[in-house]
Coordinates of C-alpha atoms in Angstrom, one line a residue:
X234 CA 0.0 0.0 0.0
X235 CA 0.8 3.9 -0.2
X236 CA 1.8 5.7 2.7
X237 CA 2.7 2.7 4.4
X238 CA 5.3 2.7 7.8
X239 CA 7.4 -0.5 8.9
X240 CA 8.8 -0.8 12.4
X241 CA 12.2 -1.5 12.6
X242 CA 13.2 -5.3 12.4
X243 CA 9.5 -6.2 11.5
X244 CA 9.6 -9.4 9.2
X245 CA 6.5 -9.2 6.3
X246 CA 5.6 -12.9 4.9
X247 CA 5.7 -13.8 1.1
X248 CA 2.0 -12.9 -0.3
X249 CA 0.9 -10.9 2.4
X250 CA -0.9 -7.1 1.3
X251 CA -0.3 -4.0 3.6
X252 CA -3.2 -1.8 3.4
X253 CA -2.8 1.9 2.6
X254 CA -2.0 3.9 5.6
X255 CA -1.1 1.2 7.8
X256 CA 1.4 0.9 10.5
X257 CA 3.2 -2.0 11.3
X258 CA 4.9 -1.9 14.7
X259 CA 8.8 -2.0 15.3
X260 CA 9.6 -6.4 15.5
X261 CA 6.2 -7.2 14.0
X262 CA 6.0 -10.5 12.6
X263 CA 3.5 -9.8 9.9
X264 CA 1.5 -13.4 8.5
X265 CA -1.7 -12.4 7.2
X266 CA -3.0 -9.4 5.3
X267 CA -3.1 -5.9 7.3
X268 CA -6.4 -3.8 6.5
X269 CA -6.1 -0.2 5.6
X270 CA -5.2 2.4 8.1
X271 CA -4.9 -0.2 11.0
X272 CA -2.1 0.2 13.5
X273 CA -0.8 -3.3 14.0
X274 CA 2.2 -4.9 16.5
X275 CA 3.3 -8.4 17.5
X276 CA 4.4 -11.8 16.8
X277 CA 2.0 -12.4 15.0
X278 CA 1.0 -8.6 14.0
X279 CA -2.6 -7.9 14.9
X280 CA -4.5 -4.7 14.9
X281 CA -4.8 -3.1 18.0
X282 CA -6.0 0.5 16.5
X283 CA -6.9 2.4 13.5
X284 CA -4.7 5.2 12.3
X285 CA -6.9 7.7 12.5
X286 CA -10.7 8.5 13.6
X287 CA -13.5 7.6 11.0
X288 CA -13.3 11.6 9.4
X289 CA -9.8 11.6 9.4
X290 CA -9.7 7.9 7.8
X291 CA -12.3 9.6 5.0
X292 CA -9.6 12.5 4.6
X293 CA -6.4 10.2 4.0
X294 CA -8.0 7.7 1.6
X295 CA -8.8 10.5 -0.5
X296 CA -5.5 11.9 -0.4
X297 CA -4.3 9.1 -1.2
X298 CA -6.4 8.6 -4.1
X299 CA -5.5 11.6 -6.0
X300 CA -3.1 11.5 -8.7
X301 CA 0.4 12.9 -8.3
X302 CA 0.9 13.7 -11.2
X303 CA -2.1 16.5 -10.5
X304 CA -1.9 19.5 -8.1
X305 CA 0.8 21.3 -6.2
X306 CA 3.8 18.6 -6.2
X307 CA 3.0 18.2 -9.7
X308 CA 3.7 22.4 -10.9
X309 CA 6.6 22.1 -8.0
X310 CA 8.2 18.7 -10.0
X311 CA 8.1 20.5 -13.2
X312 CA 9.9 23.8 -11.9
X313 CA 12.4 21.3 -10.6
X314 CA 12.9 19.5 -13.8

């Protein structure tokens, strides 16, 4: 997924999908698929929160569905270029 953190020392299985906006805590042992803005820690991982509220959860996941290649960072990466 997008926007994705992994802990430190965390180990991710072959074939297992990390939501976007998750979380995986530092030594996480992650064996099965991680949902979406979940916060999850432990051997095995498992959620213990979500990221954000509900609103802010609505907010992120539309962020993260626009298209860089649109908006501010877009006019910025061209000046760069």
């Amino acid at each position: 997924g997008r926007d994705v953190w992994v802990g430190a020392g965390s180990i991710v299985l072959a074939g297992v999908t990390i939501g976007d906006g998750a979380i995986i805590g530092a030594g996480s042992i992650v064996t099965s698929d991680v949902p979406s803005m979940v916060v999850a820690v432990g051997v095995p991982a498992r959620k213990i929160k979500f990221r954000f509220d509900d609103a802010d959860r609505r907010i992120h996941a539309r962020f993260l569905a626009r298209d860089p290649a649109e908006g501010a960072y877009a006019d910025r990466l061209q000046q760069v270029q």
